[in-house]
Amino acid sequence: MDLTFTPQDEAFRKEVRAFLDASLPAHLRDGTAATPGVFAEPDISREWQRILFEKGWLPYNWPVDCGGTGWTPVQRYIFEKECALADAPSLPVLSLKLLAPVICRFGTDEQKARILPRILDGSDYWCQGFSEPGSGSDLASLKTRGERRGDTYVINGRKLWTTHAHHANKIFCLVRTDASAKAQAGISFLLVDMDQPGVEVRPIIGLAGDHEVNEVYLDDVVTPADNLIGEEGMGWTIAKFLLENERGGSCHAPKLLSDIAKLRAAASSEPNGDGGSMAQDASFMSELARIELTAQALEMTELRVLAQLAKGLPPGPQTSLAKMVASTVRQQVDGLAMRLYGYAGLALERQRPLYGANPPEPLYKKAAQLAAPRYLNSLAWTIFGGTNEIQRTIIAKTVLGL
Ligand SMILES: Cc1cc2nc3c(=O)[nH]c(=O)nc-3n(C[C@H](O)[C@H](O)[C@H](O)COP(=O)(O)OP(=O)(O)OC[C@H]3O[C@@H](n4cnc5c(N)ncnc54)[C@H](O)[C@@H]3O)c2cc1C
């Protein structure tokens, strides 16, 4: 792996930095538009999406023949790194980074023409209907049925933990279309309109008081057969492709390293309770350094995945490694923030949103106000997208060959 950036890469970095300086408004920047959740709230992410759309940079990880920017993997990395440094919010991940690559890879020309432009211009906001009660890690056991009736599929079942289903107008689902086939072989990938009778979204409130996830009940819900992606029974193959993108489609290290740098900077002004600052607390600082080293090692792994992509190879099971380490470091960073802010960090503000016209006044500082909800929320990192235990099994089997 060649770690030096070419003069063209450095010129690109300057261009991205100048664009962010000029076009990323202060009210969208993390810290101001702070959400404790994994995804930014749609009013934040969609505004940022529109800005990137107008610039032509939105489909930066799509293939060129689907309208992608044609950036090299290194340019994509530079873009994500600069966005993290500039405190840019996250984009609507489920639409742009999970579904769109699936449509590009498995969709027909008609599906590409119908679905991709509406993702880009923000007309459609998608959620992901994979997990069900009893079918999370054991996803292939899912029971939601999709029955072919003429030119339609009729869907019955229940999806669980569906992030942002209450904001979405569309859902991509795994459904069982053949109960007689082997578990994986009987699954298909269907696109479904949420705005129709028979779709009911029930909220699940997380530990920190956030409404991010939901139950979705599907009762005789109808979708046209041309919303089937790939062939009937191909759902598992498509899901595996999508999950590789979910685990490794973005670089996690830039944001983690930027958050670590913020903690380091804040440590010099936070009191240690003994007349000095937390920057003099040897145990805190050595923990911070240890976490930073792991995040730097993660960055190398993510660059290795990018080098693989540059050669035209799939991201591969290393994405499981990246997802597992990133999730663990995320929790450690958010745990350290709690430690840094001491009692002030323990106060759990329940009002939402924590930004906008009338944000709740922080008792101490905004960063301290965010510490507890972020810490509680980040406990989900080692669960969604496949738990750490499941990633370890994938790594053992496919990376280590055990
Ligand atoms: C915040 C959040 C957002 C989510 N968003 C979405 C979404 O938008 N769409 C969606 O489809 N899903 C979503 N999920 C669901 C997520 O993918 C599942 O929660 C996850 O796959 C785990 O499944 P489960 O909850 O059924 O737990 P289980 O599979 O029941 O696991 C329970 C425990 O047992 C362990 N375990 C299970 N099987 C094994 C095994 N074979 N070996 C070792 N240990 C094992 C697990 O690691 C875990 O610790 C979300 C989850 C969370 C928490």
CSV table of C-alpha atoms and ligand atoms in Angstrom, one decimal:
chain,number,residue,atom,x,y,z
A,1,MET,CA,0.0,0.0,0.0
A,2,ASP,CA,1.4,3.4,-1.0
A,3,LEU,CA,0.6,5.9,1.7
A,4,THR,CA,1.9,9.0,0.1
A,5,PHE,CA,-0.7,11.3,-1.4
A,6,THR,CA,0.0,12.5,-5.0
A,7,PRO,CA,0.1,16.2,-5.8
A,8,GLN,CA,-3.3,15.7,-7.4
A,9,ASP,CA,-4.7,14.3,-4.2
A,10,GLU,CA,-3.3,17.2,-2.3
A,11,ALA,CA,-4.9,19.6,-4.8
A,12,PHE,CA,-8.2,17.8,-4.3
A,13,ARG,CA,-7.9,18.1,-0.5
A,14,LYS,CA,-7.5,21.8,-0.9
A,15,GLU,CA,-10.5,22.0,-3.2
A,16,VAL,CA,-12.7,20.0,-0.7
A,17,ARG,CA,-11.5,22.1,2.2
A,18,ALA,CA,-12.3,25.4,0.4
A,19,PHE,CA,-15.7,24.1,-0.5
A,20,LEU,CA,-16.5,23.1,3.1
A,21,ASP,CA,-15.3,26.4,4.3
A,22,ALA,CA,-17.6,28.2,1.9
A,23,SER,CA,-20.6,25.9,1.7
A,24,LEU,CA,-21.1,24.0,5.0
A,25,PRO,CA,-23.2,26.4,7.1
A,26,ALA,CA,-22.4,26.7,10.8
A,27,HIS,CA,-25.9,25.6,11.8
A,28,LEU,CA,-25.3,22.2,10.2
A,29,ARG,CA,-22.0,21.5,11.9
A,30,ASP,CA,-21.8,18.9,14.6
A,31,GLY,CA,-21.7,20.5,18.0
A,32,THR,CA,-24.3,23.0,16.8
A,33,ALA,CA,-26.6,20.6,15.0
A,34,ALA,CA,-25.8,18.0,17.5
A,35,THR,CA,-27.8,14.8,17.5
A,36,PRO,CA,-26.9,12.0,19.9
A,37,GLY,CA,-28.0,9.4,17.4
A,38,VAL,CA,-26.0,7.5,14.9
A,39,PHE,CA,-27.7,9.3,12.0
A,40,ALA,CA,-28.3,13.0,11.8
A,41,GLU,CA,-31.9,14.0,12.0
A,42,PRO,CA,-33.4,14.4,8.5
A,43,ASP,CA,-33.8,18.1,8.7
A,44,ILE,CA,-30.0,18.3,9.2
A,45,SER,CA,-28.9,15.5,6.8
A,46,ARG,CA,-31.2,16.5,4.0
A,47,GLU,CA,-30.1,20.1,4.0
A,48,TRP,CA,-26.5,18.9,3.7
A,49,GLN,CA,-27.5,16.4,1.1
A,50,ARG,CA,-29.0,19.3,-1.0
A,51,ILE,CA,-25.8,21.3,-0.8
A,52,LEU,CA,-23.7,18.3,-2.0
A,53,PHE,CA,-26.3,17.5,-4.7
A,54,GLU,CA,-26.1,21.0,-6.1
A,55,LYS,CA,-22.3,20.7,-6.1
A,56,GLY,CA,-22.5,17.4,-7.9
A,57,TRP,CA,-20.6,15.6,-5.1
A,58,LEU,CA,-23.4,13.6,-3.6
A,59,PRO,CA,-23.0,10.2,-5.3
A,60,TYR,CA,-19.3,10.1,-4.4
A,61,ASN,CA,-19.3,6.4,-3.7
A,62,TRP,CA,-21.5,5.3,-6.7
A,63,PRO,CA,-20.2,3.8,-9.8
A,64,VAL,CA,-19.6,6.2,-12.7
A,65,ASP,CA,-22.2,4.5,-14.9
A,66,CYS,CA,-24.8,5.3,-12.3
A,67,GLY,CA,-23.9,9.0,-12.0
A,68,GLY,CA,-21.0,8.6,-9.6
A,69,THR,CA,-18.3,11.3,-9.3
A,70,GLY,CA,-15.6,9.0,-10.5
A,71,TRP,CA,-13.4,9.8,-7.5
A,72,THR,CA,-10.6,7.4,-6.7
A,73,PRO,CA,-10.9,5.5,-3.4
A,74,VAL,CA,-8.2,7.9,-2.0
A,75,GLN,CA,-10.2,10.9,-3.0
A,76,ARG,CA,-13.3,9.4,-1.3
A,77,TYR,CA,-11.2,9.0,1.8
A,78,ILE,CA,-9.9,12.6,1.6
A,79,PHE,CA,-13.5,13.8,1.2
A,80,GLU,CA,-14.7,11.9,4.3
A,81,LYS,CA,-11.6,12.9,6.3
A,82,GLU,CA,-12.2,16.6,5.5
A,83,CYS,CA,-15.9,16.4,6.2
A,84,ALA,CA,-15.1,14.9,9.6
A,85,LEU,CA,-12.5,17.6,10.3
A,86,ALA,CA,-15.1,20.3,9.3
A,87,ASP,CA,-17.8,18.7,11.6
A,88,ALA,CA,-20.1,17.9,8.7
A,89,PRO,CA,-23.2,16.0,9.6
A,90,SER,CA,-23.8,12.5,8.3
A,91,LEU,CA,-25.8,12.0,5.1
A,92,PRO,CA,-29.0,9.8,4.7
A,93,VAL,CA,-26.9,6.7,4.9
A,94,LEU,CA,-29.6,4.1,4.2
A,95,SER,CA,-30.6,5.7,0.9
A,96,LEU,CA,-27.2,6.9,-0.4
A,97,LYS,CA,-24.8,4.3,0.9
A,98,LEU,CA,-26.8,1.1,1.3
A,99,LEU,CA,-29.6,1.0,-1.2
A,100,ALA,CA,-28.1,3.0,-4.1
A,101,PRO,CA,-25.1,0.7,-4.5
A,102,VAL,CA,-27.5,-2.3,-4.5
A,103,ILE,CA,-29.6,-0.7,-7.3
A,104,CYS,CA,-26.4,0.1,-9.3
A,105,ARG,CA,-25.2,-3.5,-8.9
A,106,PHE,CA,-28.4,-5.6,-9.1
A,107,GLY,CA,-31.1,-3.2,-10.5
A,108,THR,CA,-32.4,-3.2,-14.1
A,109,ASP,CA,-31.9,-0.1,-16.3
A,110,GLU,CA,-35.6,0.8,-15.6
A,111,GLN,CA,-35.1,0.5,-11.9
A,112,LYS,CA,-31.9,2.6,-12.0
A,113,ALA,CA,-33.7,5.3,-13.9
A,114,ARG,CA,-36.7,5.3,-11.6
A,115,ILE,CA,-35.0,5.0,-8.2
A,116,LEU,CA,-31.6,6.7,-8.3
A,117,PRO,CA,-32.6,10.2,-9.2
A,118,ARG,CA,-35.2,10.3,-6.4
A,119,ILE,CA,-32.5,9.2,-3.9
A,120,LEU,CA,-30.2,11.9,-5.2
A,121,ASP,CA,-32.6,14.8,-5.1
A,122,GLY,CA,-34.0,13.7,-1.7
A,123,SER,CA,-37.5,13.0,-3.0
A,124,ASP,CA,-37.3,9.5,-1.3
A,125,TYR,CA,-36.0,8.8,2.2
A,126,TRP,CA,-35.5,5.0,2.7
A,127,CYS,CA,-35.3,2.8,5.7
A,128,GLN,CA,-34.0,-0.8,6.0
A,129,GLY,CA,-36.4,-3.7,6.8
A,130,PHE,CA,-34.1,-6.6,7.5
A,131,SER,CA,-34.4,-7.5,11.2
A,132,GLU,CA,-37.4,-9.1,12.8
A,133,PRO,CA,-38.3,-10.5,16.2
A,134,GLY,CA,-36.0,-13.5,16.6
A,135,SER,CA,-34.2,-12.8,13.3
A,136,GLY,CA,-31.4,-10.4,13.9
A,137,SER,CA,-28.1,-12.3,14.1
A,138,ASP,CA,-29.9,-15.2,12.6
A,139,LEU,CA,-31.3,-13.1,9.8
A,140,ALA,CA,-31.9,-16.0,7.4
A,141,SER,CA,-34.7,-17.3,9.7
A,142,LEU,CA,-36.8,-14.2,8.8
A,143,LYS,CA,-40.5,-14.9,8.5
A,144,THR,CA,-42.1,-11.9,6.8
A,145,ARG,CA,-43.9,-13.4,3.7
A,146,GLY,CA,-44.0,-12.0,0.2
A,147,GLU,CA,-46.6,-13.7,-1.9
A,148,ARG,CA,-46.7,-13.2,-5.7
A,149,ARG,CA,-50.2,-12.3,-6.9
A,150,GLY,CA,-50.3,-11.4,-10.5
A,151,ASP,CA,-48.2,-8.3,-11.1
A,152,THR,CA,-47.8,-7.6,-7.4
A,153,TYR,CA,-46.3,-9.0,-4.2
A,154,VAL,CA,-48.5,-9.0,-1.0
A,155,ILE,CA,-46.4,-8.7,2.1
A,156,ASN,CA,-47.3,-9.8,5.7
A,157,GLY,CA,-45.0,-9.7,8.7
A,158,ARG,CA,-43.2,-7.5,11.2
A,159,LYS,CA,-39.9,-5.7,11.0
A,160,LEU,CA,-38.0,-4.6,14.1
A,161,TRP,CA,-35.4,-1.9,15.0
A,162,THR,CA,-36.1,-0.1,11.8
A,163,THR,CA,-34.1,3.1,12.0
A,164,HIS,CA,-35.9,6.3,10.9
A,165,ALA,CA,-38.9,4.4,9.6
A,166,HIS,CA,-41.0,7.3,11.1
A,167,HIS,CA,-39.2,9.6,8.7
A,168,ALA,CA,-39.1,7.3,5.6
A,169,ASN,CA,-41.6,7.2,2.7
A,170,LYS,CA,-40.0,3.9,1.4
A,171,ILE,CA,-38.6,0.7,2.9
A,172,PHE,CA,-36.3,-1.9,1.3
A,173,CYS,CA,-37.2,-5.3,2.8
A,174,LEU,CA,-36.0,-8.9,2.9
A,175,VAL,CA,-39.1,-11.1,2.6
A,176,ARG,CA,-39.6,-14.9,2.3
A,177,THR,CA,-41.0,-15.6,-1.1
A,178,ASP,CA,-40.4,-19.4,-1.0
A,179,ALA,CA,-41.1,-21.2,2.2
A,180,SER,CA,-40.1,-24.6,0.8
A,181,ALA,CA,-36.6,-23.5,-0.2
A,182,LYS,CA,-33.5,-23.6,2.1
A,183,ALA,CA,-33.6,-20.7,4.5
A,184,GLN,CA,-31.3,-18.3,2.5
A,185,ALA,CA,-32.5,-19.4,-0.9
A,186,GLY,CA,-36.2,-18.5,-0.2
A,187,ILE,CA,-35.5,-14.8,0.5
A,188,SER,CA,-36.1,-11.9,-1.9
A,189,PHE,CA,-35.3,-8.2,-1.9
A,190,LEU,CA,-38.3,-6.0,-2.3
A,191,LEU,CA,-38.9,-2.2,-2.4
A,192,VAL,CA,-42.1,-1.0,-0.7
A,193,ASP,CA,-44.0,2.2,-0.4
A,194,MET,CA,-44.6,3.2,3.3
A,195,ASP,CA,-47.5,5.5,2.4
A,196,GLN,CA,-50.2,2.9,2.1
A,197,PRO,CA,-52.8,1.1,4.2
A,198,GLY,CA,-51.4,-1.8,6.1
A,199,VAL,CA,-48.1,-0.2,7.0
A,200,GLU,CA,-47.9,0.8,10.7
A,201,VAL,CA,-44.9,2.3,12.4
A,202,ARG,CA,-44.6,2.0,16.2
A,203,PRO,CA,-41.9,3.9,18.0
A,204,ILE,CA,-39.2,2.4,20.2
A,205,ILE,CA,-37.6,4.9,22.5
A,206,GLY,CA,-33.9,4.3,23.2
A,207,LEU,CA,-32.0,4.5,26.5
A,208,ALA,CA,-31.2,8.2,26.1
A,209,GLY,CA,-34.7,9.1,25.2
A,210,ASP,CA,-34.2,9.3,21.5
A,211,HIS,CA,-36.7,8.1,18.9
A,212,GLU,CA,-34.5,6.5,16.3
A,213,VAL,CA,-35.8,3.0,15.9
A,214,ASN,CA,-39.2,1.5,15.3
A,215,GLU,CA,-41.3,-1.6,14.8
A,216,VAL,CA,-42.9,-1.8,11.3
A,217,TYR,CA,-46.0,-3.9,10.9
A,218,LEU,CA,-46.8,-5.0,7.3
A,219,ASP,CA,-50.4,-6.2,6.9
A,220,ASP,CA,-51.4,-7.2,3.4
A,221,VAL,CA,-49.1,-4.5,2.0
A,222,VAL,CA,-48.9,-4.4,-1.8
A,223,THR,CA,-45.9,-3.7,-4.0
A,224,PRO,CA,-45.6,-3.9,-7.8
A,225,ALA,CA,-43.5,-6.9,-9.0
A,226,ASP,CA,-41.2,-4.5,-10.7
A,227,ASN,CA,-40.0,-3.5,-7.2
A,228,LEU,CA,-38.3,-6.9,-6.9
A,229,ILE,CA,-34.5,-6.3,-7.1
A,230,GLY,CA,-32.6,-9.1,-8.8
A,231,GLU,CA,-34.4,-12.4,-9.2
A,232,GLU,CA,-36.7,-14.0,-6.7
A,233,GLY,CA,-34.6,-15.9,-4.2
A,234,MET,CA,-31.6,-13.6,-4.7
A,235,GLY,CA,-32.3,-11.6,-1.5
A,236,TRP,CA,-29.5,-13.2,0.5
A,237,THR,CA,-26.8,-12.5,-2.0
A,238,ILE,CA,-28.0,-8.9,-2.2
A,239,ALA,CA,-28.2,-8.6,1.6
A,240,LYS,CA,-24.6,-9.8,2.0
A,241,PHE,CA,-23.4,-7.2,-0.6
A,242,LEU,CA,-25.4,-4.5,1.3
A,243,LEU,CA,-24.1,-5.5,4.7
A,244,GLU,CA,-20.5,-5.4,3.5
A,245,ASN,CA,-21.2,-1.8,2.4
A,246,GLU,CA,-23.0,-1.1,5.7
A,247,ARG,CA,-19.9,-2.3,7.7
A,248,GLY,CA,-17.2,-0.9,5.5
A,249,GLY,CA,-18.8,1.5,3.0
A,250,SER,CA,-17.6,4.5,4.9
A,251,CYS,CA,-14.4,5.3,6.7
A,252,HIS,CA,-15.1,5.5,10.4
A,253,ALA,CA,-11.5,6.5,11.5
A,254,PRO,CA,-11.6,10.2,10.4
A,255,LYS,CA,-14.6,11.0,12.6
A,256,LEU,CA,-13.2,9.0,15.5
A,257,LEU,CA,-9.9,10.7,15.3
A,258,SER,CA,-11.5,14.1,15.0
A,259,ASP,CA,-13.6,13.4,18.1
A,260,ILE,CA,-10.4,12.2,20.0
A,261,ALA,CA,-8.7,15.4,19.0
A,262,LYS,CA,-11.6,17.4,20.5
A,263,LEU,CA,-11.4,15.5,23.7
A,264,ARG,CA,-7.6,16.1,23.9
A,265,ALA,CA,-8.2,19.8,23.3
A,266,ALA,CA,-11.0,20.0,25.9
A,267,ALA,CA,-8.9,18.1,28.5
A,268,SER,CA,-6.6,21.1,29.0
A,269,SER,CA,-9.5,23.3,30.2
A,270,GLU,CA,-11.6,20.7,32.1
A,271,PRO,CA,-10.8,20.7,35.9
A,272,ASN,CA,-9.3,17.5,37.3
A,273,GLY,CA,-10.8,18.2,40.8
A,274,ASP,CA,-7.3,18.7,42.2
A,275,GLY,CA,-6.6,22.3,41.1
A,276,GLY,CA,-5.3,21.2,37.6
A,277,SER,CA,-6.7,20.2,34.3
A,278,MET,CA,-7.6,16.7,33.0
A,279,ALA,CA,-4.6,17.1,30.7
A,280,GLN,CA,-2.6,16.4,33.8
A,281,ASP,CA,-4.6,13.3,34.7
A,282,ALA,CA,-2.1,10.6,33.7
A,283,SER,CA,-4.7,7.8,33.7
A,284,PHE,CA,-7.1,9.8,31.5
A,285,MET,CA,-4.4,10.8,29.1
A,286,SER,CA,-2.9,7.4,28.7
A,287,GLU,CA,-6.4,5.9,28.0
A,288,LEU,CA,-6.9,8.7,25.4
A,289,ALA,CA,-3.6,7.8,23.8
A,290,ARG,CA,-4.4,4.1,23.8
A,291,ILE,CA,-7.7,4.7,22.1
A,292,GLU,CA,-6.1,7.1,19.6
A,293,LEU,CA,-3.5,4.4,18.6
A,294,THR,CA,-6.3,1.9,18.0
A,295,ALA,CA,-8.2,4.5,15.9
A,296,GLN,CA,-5.0,5.2,13.9
A,297,ALA,CA,-4.6,1.4,13.3
A,298,LEU,CA,-8.2,1.4,12.2
A,299,GLU,CA,-7.4,4.1,9.7
A,300,MET,CA,-4.6,2.0,8.2
A,301,THR,CA,-7.1,-0.9,7.9
A,302,GLU,CA,-9.6,1.3,6.2
A,303,LEU,CA,-7.0,2.6,3.8
A,304,ARG,CA,-6.1,-1.1,3.0
A,305,VAL,CA,-9.7,-1.7,2.2
A,306,LEU,CA,-9.6,1.4,-0.1
A,307,ALA,CA,-6.4,0.1,-1.8
A,308,GLN,CA,-8.3,-3.1,-2.4
A,309,LEU,CA,-11.2,-1.2,-4.0
A,310,ALA,CA,-8.8,0.8,-6.1
A,311,LYS,CA,-7.7,-2.6,-7.7
A,312,GLY,CA,-11.3,-3.3,-8.5
A,313,LEU,CA,-11.6,-5.9,-5.7
A,314,PRO,CA,-14.7,-6.1,-3.4
A,315,PRO,CA,-14.3,-4.6,0.1
A,316,GLY,CA,-14.4,-8.1,1.5
A,317,PRO,CA,-14.7,-9.5,5.0
A,318,GLN,CA,-12.1,-7.0,6.3
A,319,THR,CA,-15.1,-4.7,6.6
A,320,SER,CA,-16.2,-6.9,9.6
A,321,LEU,CA,-12.9,-6.1,11.2
A,322,ALA,CA,-13.3,-2.4,10.6
A,323,LYS,CA,-16.9,-2.3,11.8
A,324,MET,CA,-16.0,-4.2,15.0
A,325,VAL,CA,-13.0,-2.0,15.9
A,326,ALA,CA,-14.8,1.2,14.9
A,327,SER,CA,-17.8,0.3,17.1
A,328,THR,CA,-15.6,-0.5,20.1
A,329,VAL,CA,-13.5,2.7,19.7
A,330,ARG,CA,-16.8,4.7,19.3
A,331,GLN,CA,-18.0,3.5,22.7
A,332,GLN,CA,-14.6,4.1,24.3
A,333,VAL,CA,-14.5,7.7,23.0
A,334,ASP,CA,-18.0,8.4,24.2
A,335,GLY,CA,-17.1,6.8,27.6
A,336,LEU,CA,-14.1,9.0,27.9
A,337,ALA,CA,-16.3,12.1,27.2
A,338,MET,CA,-18.4,11.1,30.2
A,339,ARG,CA,-15.2,10.8,32.3
A,340,LEU,CA,-13.9,14.2,31.1
A,341,TYR,CA,-17.0,16.1,32.0
A,342,GLY,CA,-17.5,14.5,35.4
A,343,TYR,CA,-20.7,15.4,37.1
A,344,ALA,CA,-21.7,17.8,34.3
A,345,GLY,CA,-21.6,14.9,31.9
A,346,LEU,CA,-24.0,12.8,34.0
A,347,ALA,CA,-26.9,15.1,33.4
A,348,LEU,CA,-29.1,13.5,30.8
A,349,GLU,CA,-31.0,16.1,28.9
A,350,ARG,CA,-34.2,14.5,27.5
A,351,GLN,CA,-35.5,17.3,25.4
A,352,ARG,CA,-35.1,16.9,21.7
A,353,PRO,CA,-33.8,18.2,19.4
A,354,LEU,CA,-30.7,19.6,21.0
A,355,TYR,CA,-30.4,22.2,18.3
A,356,GLY,CA,-32.5,24.6,16.2
A,357,ALA,CA,-34.6,27.6,17.1
A,358,ASN,CA,-34.9,27.0,20.9
A,359,PRO,CA,-32.2,24.5,21.9
A,360,PRO,CA,-32.2,23.6,25.6
A,361,GLU,CA,-29.8,25.7,27.6
A,362,PRO,CA,-26.8,23.4,28.7
A,363,LEU,CA,-26.2,23.4,32.4
A,364,TYR,CA,-22.5,23.6,31.8
A,365,LYS,CA,-21.3,23.3,28.2
A,366,LYS,CA,-22.9,21.9,25.0
A,367,ALA,CA,-20.2,19.2,24.8
A,368,ALA,CA,-21.0,18.1,28.3
A,369,GLN,CA,-24.7,18.2,27.6
A,370,LEU,CA,-24.1,15.8,24.7
A,371,ALA,CA,-21.9,13.4,26.7
A,372,ALA,CA,-24.6,11.3,28.4
A,373,PRO,CA,-27.0,10.9,25.4
A,374,ARG,CA,-24.1,10.1,23.1
A,375,TYR,CA,-22.6,7.5,25.5
A,376,LEU,CA,-26.0,5.8,26.0
A,377,ASN,CA,-26.7,5.9,22.3
A,378,SER,CA,-23.3,4.5,21.2
A,379,LEU,CA,-24.0,1.3,23.1
A,380,ALA,CA,-26.0,0.3,20.0
A,381,TRP,CA,-22.8,0.5,17.8
A,382,THR,CA,-21.7,-3.0,18.7
A,383,ILE,CA,-25.3,-4.3,17.9
A,384,PHE,CA,-26.5,-2.8,14.6
A,385,GLY,CA,-25.2,-3.9,11.3
A,386,GLY,CA,-24.4,-7.2,13.0
A,387,THR,CA,-23.1,-7.6,16.5
A,388,ASN,CA,-19.5,-7.8,17.5
A,389,GLU,CA,-19.9,-11.5,18.3
A,390,ILE,CA,-21.2,-12.1,14.7
A,391,GLN,CA,-18.3,-10.0,13.2
A,392,ARG,CA,-15.8,-12.1,15.2
A,393,THR,CA,-17.3,-15.3,13.7
A,394,ILE,CA,-17.1,-13.9,10.2
A,395,ILE,CA,-13.5,-12.8,10.8
A,396,ALA,CA,-12.6,-16.3,12.3
A,397,LYS,CA,-14.1,-18.1,9.3
A,398,THR,CA,-13.3,-15.8,6.3
A,399,VAL,CA,-10.3,-13.8,7.3
A,400,LEU,CA,-8.4,-16.2,9.6
A,401,GLY,CA,-9.7,-19.4,7.8
A,402,LEU,CA,-10.5,-21.1,11.2
B,1,LIG,C1,-29.9,1.2,17.2
B,1,LIG,C2,-30.2,0.1,16.3
B,1,LIG,C3,-30.6,0.3,15.0
B,1,LIG,C4,-30.9,-0.7,14.1
B,1,LIG,N1,-31.3,-0.4,12.9
B,1,LIG,C5,-31.8,-1.4,12.1
B,1,LIG,C6,-32.4,-1.1,10.8
B,1,LIG,O1,-32.5,0.1,10.4
B,1,LIG,N2,-32.8,-2.1,10.0
B,1,LIG,C7,-32.7,-3.4,10.4
B,1,LIG,O2,-33.1,-4.3,9.7
B,1,LIG,N3,-32.1,-3.7,11.6
B,1,LIG,C8,-31.7,-2.8,12.4
B,1,LIG,N4,-31.1,-3.1,13.7
B,1,LIG,C9,-31.1,-4.4,14.1
B,1,LIG,C10,-29.7,-5.1,14.2
B,1,LIG,O3,-29.2,-5.4,13.0
B,1,LIG,C11,-29.9,-6.3,15.2
B,1,LIG,O4,-30.3,-5.8,16.4
B,1,LIG,C12,-28.7,-7.1,15.3
B,1,LIG,O5,-28.4,-7.8,14.1
B,1,LIG,C13,-28.8,-8.2,16.4
B,1,LIG,O6,-29.9,-8.9,16.3
B,1,LIG,P1,-30.9,-9.1,17.6
B,1,LIG,O7,-31.2,-7.7,18.1
B,1,LIG,O8,-32.1,-9.9,17.1
B,1,LIG,O9,-30.1,-9.8,18.7
B,1,LIG,P2,-29.8,-11.4,18.8
B,1,LIG,O10,-29.5,-11.9,17.4
B,1,LIG,O11,-30.9,-12.1,19.5
B,1,LIG,O12,-28.5,-11.5,19.7
B,1,LIG,C14,-28.5,-11.4,21.1
B,1,LIG,C15,-27.1,-11.6,21.6
B,1,LIG,O13,-26.7,-12.9,21.3
B,1,LIG,C16,-25.5,-12.9,20.5
B,1,LIG,N5,-25.5,-13.9,19.5
B,1,LIG,C17,-26.6,-14.2,18.7
B,1,LIG,N6,-26.2,-15.2,17.8
B,1,LIG,C18,-24.9,-15.5,18.1
B,1,LIG,C19,-24.0,-16.5,17.6
B,1,LIG,N7,-24.3,-17.3,16.5
B,1,LIG,N8,-22.7,-16.5,18.1
B,1,LIG,C20,-22.4,-15.7,19.1
B,1,LIG,N9,-23.2,-14.8,19.7
B,1,LIG,C21,-24.5,-14.7,19.2
B,1,LIG,C22,-25.5,-11.5,19.9
B,1,LIG,O14,-24.1,-11.2,19.6
B,1,LIG,C23,-26.1,-10.7,21.0
B,1,LIG,O15,-25.1,-10.3,21.9
B,1,LIG,C24,-30.8,-2.0,14.6
B,1,LIG,C25,-30.4,-2.3,15.9
B,1,LIG,C26,-30.1,-1.3,16.7
B,1,LIG,C27,-29.7,-1.6,18.1
